[in-house]
mmCIF file of C-alpha atoms in Angstrom:
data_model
loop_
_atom_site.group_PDB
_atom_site.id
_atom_site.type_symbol
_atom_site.label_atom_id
_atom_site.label_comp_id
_atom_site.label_asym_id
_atom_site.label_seq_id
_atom_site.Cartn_x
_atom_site.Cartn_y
_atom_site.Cartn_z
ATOM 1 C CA UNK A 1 0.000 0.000 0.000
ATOM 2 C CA UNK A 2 2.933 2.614 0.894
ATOM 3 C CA UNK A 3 4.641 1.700 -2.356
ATOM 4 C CA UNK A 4 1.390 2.535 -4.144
ATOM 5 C CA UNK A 5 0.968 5.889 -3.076
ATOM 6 C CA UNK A 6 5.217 6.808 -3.148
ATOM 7 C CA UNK A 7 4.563 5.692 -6.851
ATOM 8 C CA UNK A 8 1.540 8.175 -7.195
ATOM 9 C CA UNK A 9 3.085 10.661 -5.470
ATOM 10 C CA UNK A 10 6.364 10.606 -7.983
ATOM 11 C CA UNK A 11 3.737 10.445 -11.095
ATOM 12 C CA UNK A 12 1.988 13.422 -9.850
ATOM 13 C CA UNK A 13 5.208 15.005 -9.390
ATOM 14 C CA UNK A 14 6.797 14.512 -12.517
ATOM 15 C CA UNK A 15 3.317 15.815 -14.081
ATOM 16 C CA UNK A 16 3.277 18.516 -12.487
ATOM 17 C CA UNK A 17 6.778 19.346 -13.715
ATOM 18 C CA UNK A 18 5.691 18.713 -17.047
ATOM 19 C CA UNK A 19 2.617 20.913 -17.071
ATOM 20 C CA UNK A 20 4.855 23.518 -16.168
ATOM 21 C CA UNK A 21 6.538 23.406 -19.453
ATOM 22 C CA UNK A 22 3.902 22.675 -21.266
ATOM 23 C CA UNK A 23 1.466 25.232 -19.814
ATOM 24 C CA UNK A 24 3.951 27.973 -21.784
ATOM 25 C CA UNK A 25 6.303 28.419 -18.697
ATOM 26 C CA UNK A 26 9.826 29.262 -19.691
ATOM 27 C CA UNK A 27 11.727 26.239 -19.063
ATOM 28 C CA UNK A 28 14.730 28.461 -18.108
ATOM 29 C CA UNK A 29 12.445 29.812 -15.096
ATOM 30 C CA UNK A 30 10.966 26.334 -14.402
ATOM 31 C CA UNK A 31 14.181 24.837 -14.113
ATOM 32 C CA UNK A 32 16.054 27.020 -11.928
ATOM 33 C CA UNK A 33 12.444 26.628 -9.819
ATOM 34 C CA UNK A 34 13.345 22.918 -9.257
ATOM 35 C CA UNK A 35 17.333 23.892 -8.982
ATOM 36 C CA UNK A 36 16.204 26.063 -5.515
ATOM 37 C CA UNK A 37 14.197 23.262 -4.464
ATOM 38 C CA UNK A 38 16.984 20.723 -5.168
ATOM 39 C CA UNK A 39 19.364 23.078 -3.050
ATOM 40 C CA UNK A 40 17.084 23.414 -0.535
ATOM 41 C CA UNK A 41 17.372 19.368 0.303
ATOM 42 C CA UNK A 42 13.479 18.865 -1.540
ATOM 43 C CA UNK A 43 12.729 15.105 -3.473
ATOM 44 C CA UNK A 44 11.343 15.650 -6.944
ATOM 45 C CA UNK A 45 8.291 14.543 -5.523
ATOM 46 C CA UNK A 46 7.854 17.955 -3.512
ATOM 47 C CA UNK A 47 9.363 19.797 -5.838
ATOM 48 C CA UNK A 48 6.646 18.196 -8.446
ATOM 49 C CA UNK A 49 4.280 18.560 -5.934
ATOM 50 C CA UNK A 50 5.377 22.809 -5.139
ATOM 51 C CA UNK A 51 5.005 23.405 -8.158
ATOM 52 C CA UNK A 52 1.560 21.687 -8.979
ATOM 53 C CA UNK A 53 0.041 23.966 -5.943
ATOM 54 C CA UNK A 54 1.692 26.693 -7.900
ATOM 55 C CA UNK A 55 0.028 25.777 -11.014
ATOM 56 C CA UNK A 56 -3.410 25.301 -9.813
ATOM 57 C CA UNK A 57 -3.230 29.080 -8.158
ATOM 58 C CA UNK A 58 -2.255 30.296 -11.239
ATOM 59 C CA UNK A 59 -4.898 28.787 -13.139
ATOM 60 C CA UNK A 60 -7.329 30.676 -10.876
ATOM 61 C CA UNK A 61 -5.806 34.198 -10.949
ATOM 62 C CA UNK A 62 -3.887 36.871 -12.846
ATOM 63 C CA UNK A 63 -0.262 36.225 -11.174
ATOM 64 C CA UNK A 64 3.185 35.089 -11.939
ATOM 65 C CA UNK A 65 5.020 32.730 -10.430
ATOM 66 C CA UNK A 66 8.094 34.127 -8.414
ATOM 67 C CA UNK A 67 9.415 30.977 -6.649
ATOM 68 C CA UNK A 68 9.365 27.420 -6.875
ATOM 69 C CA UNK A 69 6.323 27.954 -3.853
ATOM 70 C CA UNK A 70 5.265 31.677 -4.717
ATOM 71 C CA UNK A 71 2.900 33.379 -7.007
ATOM 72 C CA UNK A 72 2.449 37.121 -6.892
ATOM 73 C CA UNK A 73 -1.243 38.646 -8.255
ATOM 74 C CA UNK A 74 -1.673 41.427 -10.441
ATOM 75 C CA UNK A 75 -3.034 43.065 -7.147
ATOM 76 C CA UNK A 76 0.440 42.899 -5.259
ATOM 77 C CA UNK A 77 -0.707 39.575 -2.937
ATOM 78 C CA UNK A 78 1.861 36.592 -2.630
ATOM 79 C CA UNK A 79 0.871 33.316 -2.414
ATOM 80 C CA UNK A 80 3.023 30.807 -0.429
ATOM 81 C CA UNK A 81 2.797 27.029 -0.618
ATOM 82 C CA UNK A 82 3.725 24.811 1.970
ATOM 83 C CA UNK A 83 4.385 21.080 1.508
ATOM 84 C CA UNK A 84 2.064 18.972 3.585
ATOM 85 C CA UNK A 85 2.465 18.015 6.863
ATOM 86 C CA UNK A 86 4.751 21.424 7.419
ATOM 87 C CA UNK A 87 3.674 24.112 9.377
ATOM 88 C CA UNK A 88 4.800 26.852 7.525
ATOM 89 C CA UNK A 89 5.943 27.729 3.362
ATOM 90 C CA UNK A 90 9.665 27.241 2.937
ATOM 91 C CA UNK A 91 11.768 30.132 1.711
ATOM 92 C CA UNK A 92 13.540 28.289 -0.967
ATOM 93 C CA UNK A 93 15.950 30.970 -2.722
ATOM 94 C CA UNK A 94 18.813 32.391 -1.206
ATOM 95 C CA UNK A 95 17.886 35.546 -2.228
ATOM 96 C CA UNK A 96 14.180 35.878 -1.500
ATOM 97 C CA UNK A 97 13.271 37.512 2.160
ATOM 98 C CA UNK A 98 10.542 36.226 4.776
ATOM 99 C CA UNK A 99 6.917 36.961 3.686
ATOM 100 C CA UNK A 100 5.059 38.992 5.528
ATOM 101 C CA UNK A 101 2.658 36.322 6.871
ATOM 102 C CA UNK A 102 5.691 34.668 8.219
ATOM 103 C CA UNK A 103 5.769 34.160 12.266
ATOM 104 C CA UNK A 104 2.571 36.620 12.465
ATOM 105 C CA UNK A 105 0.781 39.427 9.808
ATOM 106 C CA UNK A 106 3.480 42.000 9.646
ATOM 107 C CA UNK A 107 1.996 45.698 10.014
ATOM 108 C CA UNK A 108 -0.323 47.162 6.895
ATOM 109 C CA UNK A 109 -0.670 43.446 5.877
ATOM 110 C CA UNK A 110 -3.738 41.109 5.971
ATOM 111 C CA UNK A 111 -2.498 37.566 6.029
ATOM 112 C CA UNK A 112 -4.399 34.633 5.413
ATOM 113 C CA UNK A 113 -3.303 30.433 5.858
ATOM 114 C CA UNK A 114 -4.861 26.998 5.122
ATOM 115 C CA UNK A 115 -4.562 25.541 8.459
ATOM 116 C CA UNK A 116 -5.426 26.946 11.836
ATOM 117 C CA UNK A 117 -2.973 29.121 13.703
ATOM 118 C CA UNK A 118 -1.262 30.924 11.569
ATOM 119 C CA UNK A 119 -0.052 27.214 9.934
ATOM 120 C CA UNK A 120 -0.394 25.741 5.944
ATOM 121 C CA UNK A 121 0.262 28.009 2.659
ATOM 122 C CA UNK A 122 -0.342 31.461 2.952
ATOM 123 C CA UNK A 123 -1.450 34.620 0.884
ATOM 124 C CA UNK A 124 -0.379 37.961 2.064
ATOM 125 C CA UNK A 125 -2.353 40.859 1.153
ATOM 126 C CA UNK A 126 -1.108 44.883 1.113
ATOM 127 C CA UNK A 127 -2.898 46.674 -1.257
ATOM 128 C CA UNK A 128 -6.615 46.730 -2.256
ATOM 129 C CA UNK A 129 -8.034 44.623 -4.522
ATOM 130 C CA UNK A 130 -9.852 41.148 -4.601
ATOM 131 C CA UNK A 131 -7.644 37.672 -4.568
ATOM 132 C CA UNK A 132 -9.075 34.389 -5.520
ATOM 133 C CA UNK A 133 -8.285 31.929 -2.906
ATOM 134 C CA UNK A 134 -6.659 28.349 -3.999
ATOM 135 C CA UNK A 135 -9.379 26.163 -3.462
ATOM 136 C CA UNK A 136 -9.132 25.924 0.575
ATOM 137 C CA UNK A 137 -11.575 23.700 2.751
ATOM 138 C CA UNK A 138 -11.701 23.200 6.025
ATOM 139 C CA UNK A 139 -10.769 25.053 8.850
ATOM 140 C CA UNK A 140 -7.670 27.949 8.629
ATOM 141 C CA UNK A 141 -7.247 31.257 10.081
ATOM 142 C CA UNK A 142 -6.055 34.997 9.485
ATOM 143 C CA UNK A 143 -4.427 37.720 10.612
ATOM 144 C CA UNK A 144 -5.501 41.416 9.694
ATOM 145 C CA UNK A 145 -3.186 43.862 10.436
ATOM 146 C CA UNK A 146 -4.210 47.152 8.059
ATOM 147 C CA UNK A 147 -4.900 50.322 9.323
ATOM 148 C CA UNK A 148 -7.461 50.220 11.959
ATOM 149 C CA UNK A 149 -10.946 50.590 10.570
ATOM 150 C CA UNK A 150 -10.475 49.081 7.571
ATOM 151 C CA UNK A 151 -13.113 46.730 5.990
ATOM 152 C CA UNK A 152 -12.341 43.345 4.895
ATOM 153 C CA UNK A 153 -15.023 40.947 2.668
ATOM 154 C CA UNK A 154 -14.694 37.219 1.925
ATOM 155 C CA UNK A 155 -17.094 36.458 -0.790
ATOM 156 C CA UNK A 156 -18.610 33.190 -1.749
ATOM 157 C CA UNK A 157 -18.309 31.865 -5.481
ATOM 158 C CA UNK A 158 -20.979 33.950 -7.076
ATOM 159 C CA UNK A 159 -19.446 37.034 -5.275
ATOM 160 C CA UNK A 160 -22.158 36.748 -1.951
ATOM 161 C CA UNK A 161 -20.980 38.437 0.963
ATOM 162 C CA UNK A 162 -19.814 34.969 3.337
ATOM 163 C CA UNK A 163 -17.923 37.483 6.009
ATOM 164 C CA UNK A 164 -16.874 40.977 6.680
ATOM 165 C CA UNK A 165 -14.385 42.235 9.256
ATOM 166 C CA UNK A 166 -12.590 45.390 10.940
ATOM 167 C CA UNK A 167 -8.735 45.739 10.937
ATOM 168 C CA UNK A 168 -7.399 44.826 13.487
ATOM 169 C CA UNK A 169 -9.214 41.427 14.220
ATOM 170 C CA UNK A 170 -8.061 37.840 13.766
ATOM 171 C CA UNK A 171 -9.794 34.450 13.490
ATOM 172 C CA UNK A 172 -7.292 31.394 14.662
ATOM 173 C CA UNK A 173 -9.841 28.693 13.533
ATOM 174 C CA UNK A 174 -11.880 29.391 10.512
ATOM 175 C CA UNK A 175 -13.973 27.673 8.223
ATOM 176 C CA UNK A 176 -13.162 28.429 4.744
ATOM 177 C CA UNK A 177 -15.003 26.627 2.536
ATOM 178 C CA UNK A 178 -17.808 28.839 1.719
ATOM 179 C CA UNK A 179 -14.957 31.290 0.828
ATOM 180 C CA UNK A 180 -13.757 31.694 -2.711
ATOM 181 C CA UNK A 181 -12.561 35.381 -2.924
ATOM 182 C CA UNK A 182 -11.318 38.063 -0.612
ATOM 183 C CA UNK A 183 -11.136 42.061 -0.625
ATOM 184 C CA UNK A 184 -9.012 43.508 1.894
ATOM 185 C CA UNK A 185 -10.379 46.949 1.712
#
C-alpha cells in the first residue's frame, strides 16, 4: 500500500513538472524553480508537488510565479505554498526575504493560511483589490493587520458576501469553505 501511493506521489510530481513546461512556462524559469528546491534538500516529488500547488493558483488568478512555492497577483498579494504536513511555506531561494505572513501578519498586511494558527500556505495581502483563494476547505485562520478601521469581505463563489471584518481582528480557527474570494479593503 505505501509503495502505491510513493509511486503516485512521484507520477503526480513529474506531471506537475511537465505541465509547467507545457502550460507555456519558460523552461529556463521552471528549471532554476526545481534547482532552488533541489538546493534546498526537496525530493522531486515535492518539488513536483510545489510546483503543482503553484500551477493550480495560477490557473485561478492573474499572477506570476516568483518561486518554486510563490505566485504574486496582479493586485500585489503573494501566495506561499507549503508542503504537507509542514507548518509553515519554505523560503527556498537564497535571495528571497521572509513573507510577511511569516511568524505573524506584519503591520499594513492582511495575512491569510490553510490551516489553523497561523499554519499551511499562505497569501499575504497589502494593497486593495480582490484575490481568488486556492481552493481551501476546512478550517484555517487569518491575521488582519491594516490600518485600523479598515473593511475586509470574503465572498462566496458567485461574489455573496460569506464574512466581513474590521482591521485589526483575527480568526485562529476558521472555516473556509464557503470562501472563494477576498477584498481587503
Amino acid at each position: 500500500m505505501r509503495f502505491g501511493f510513493r509511486k503516485t506521489f512521484a507520477v503526480a510530481a513529474l506531471a506537475a513538472v511537465a505541465a509547467t513546461v507545457l502550460s507555456g512556462a519558460p523552461a529556463s524559469a521552471a528549471t532554476r524553480f526545481a534547482a532552488d528546491g533541489t538546493r534546498a534538500g526537496l525530493t522531486a516529488g515535492q518539488v513536483g508537488w510545489l510546483q503543482g500547488e503553484v500551477n493550480r493558483y495560477l490557473a485561478r488568478t492573474s499572477g506570476q510565479q516568483t518561486g518554486l512555492n510563490v505566485v504574486k497577483t496582479a493586485t500585489g498579494a503573494e501566495f506561499r505554498a507549503a508542503l504537507p504536513g509542514e507548518a509553515h511555506p519554505r523560503n527556498l531561494s537564497a535571495t528571497a526575504a521572509s513573507g510577511p505572513c511569516d511568524g505573524g501578519t506584519a503591520p499594513g498586511y492582511l495575512c491569510v493560511y490553510s490551516g489553523p494558527h497561523g499554519t499551511g500556505s499562505q497569501i499575504a495581502m497589502y494593497t486593495c483589490g480582490g484575490i481568488d483563494l486556492p481552493n481551501w476547505n476546512g478550517y484555517g485562520s487569518w491575521g488582519d493587520n491594516q490600518t485600523p478601521g479598515t473593511v475586509t469581505y470574503f465572498y462566496t463563489q458567485y461574489y455573496g458576501i460569506a464574512d466581513k471584518f474590521t482591521a485589526k481582528s483575527n480568526n485562529q480557527n476558521y472555516n473556509w469553505t464557503p470562501v472563494w474570494h477576498i477584498d481587503p479593503c
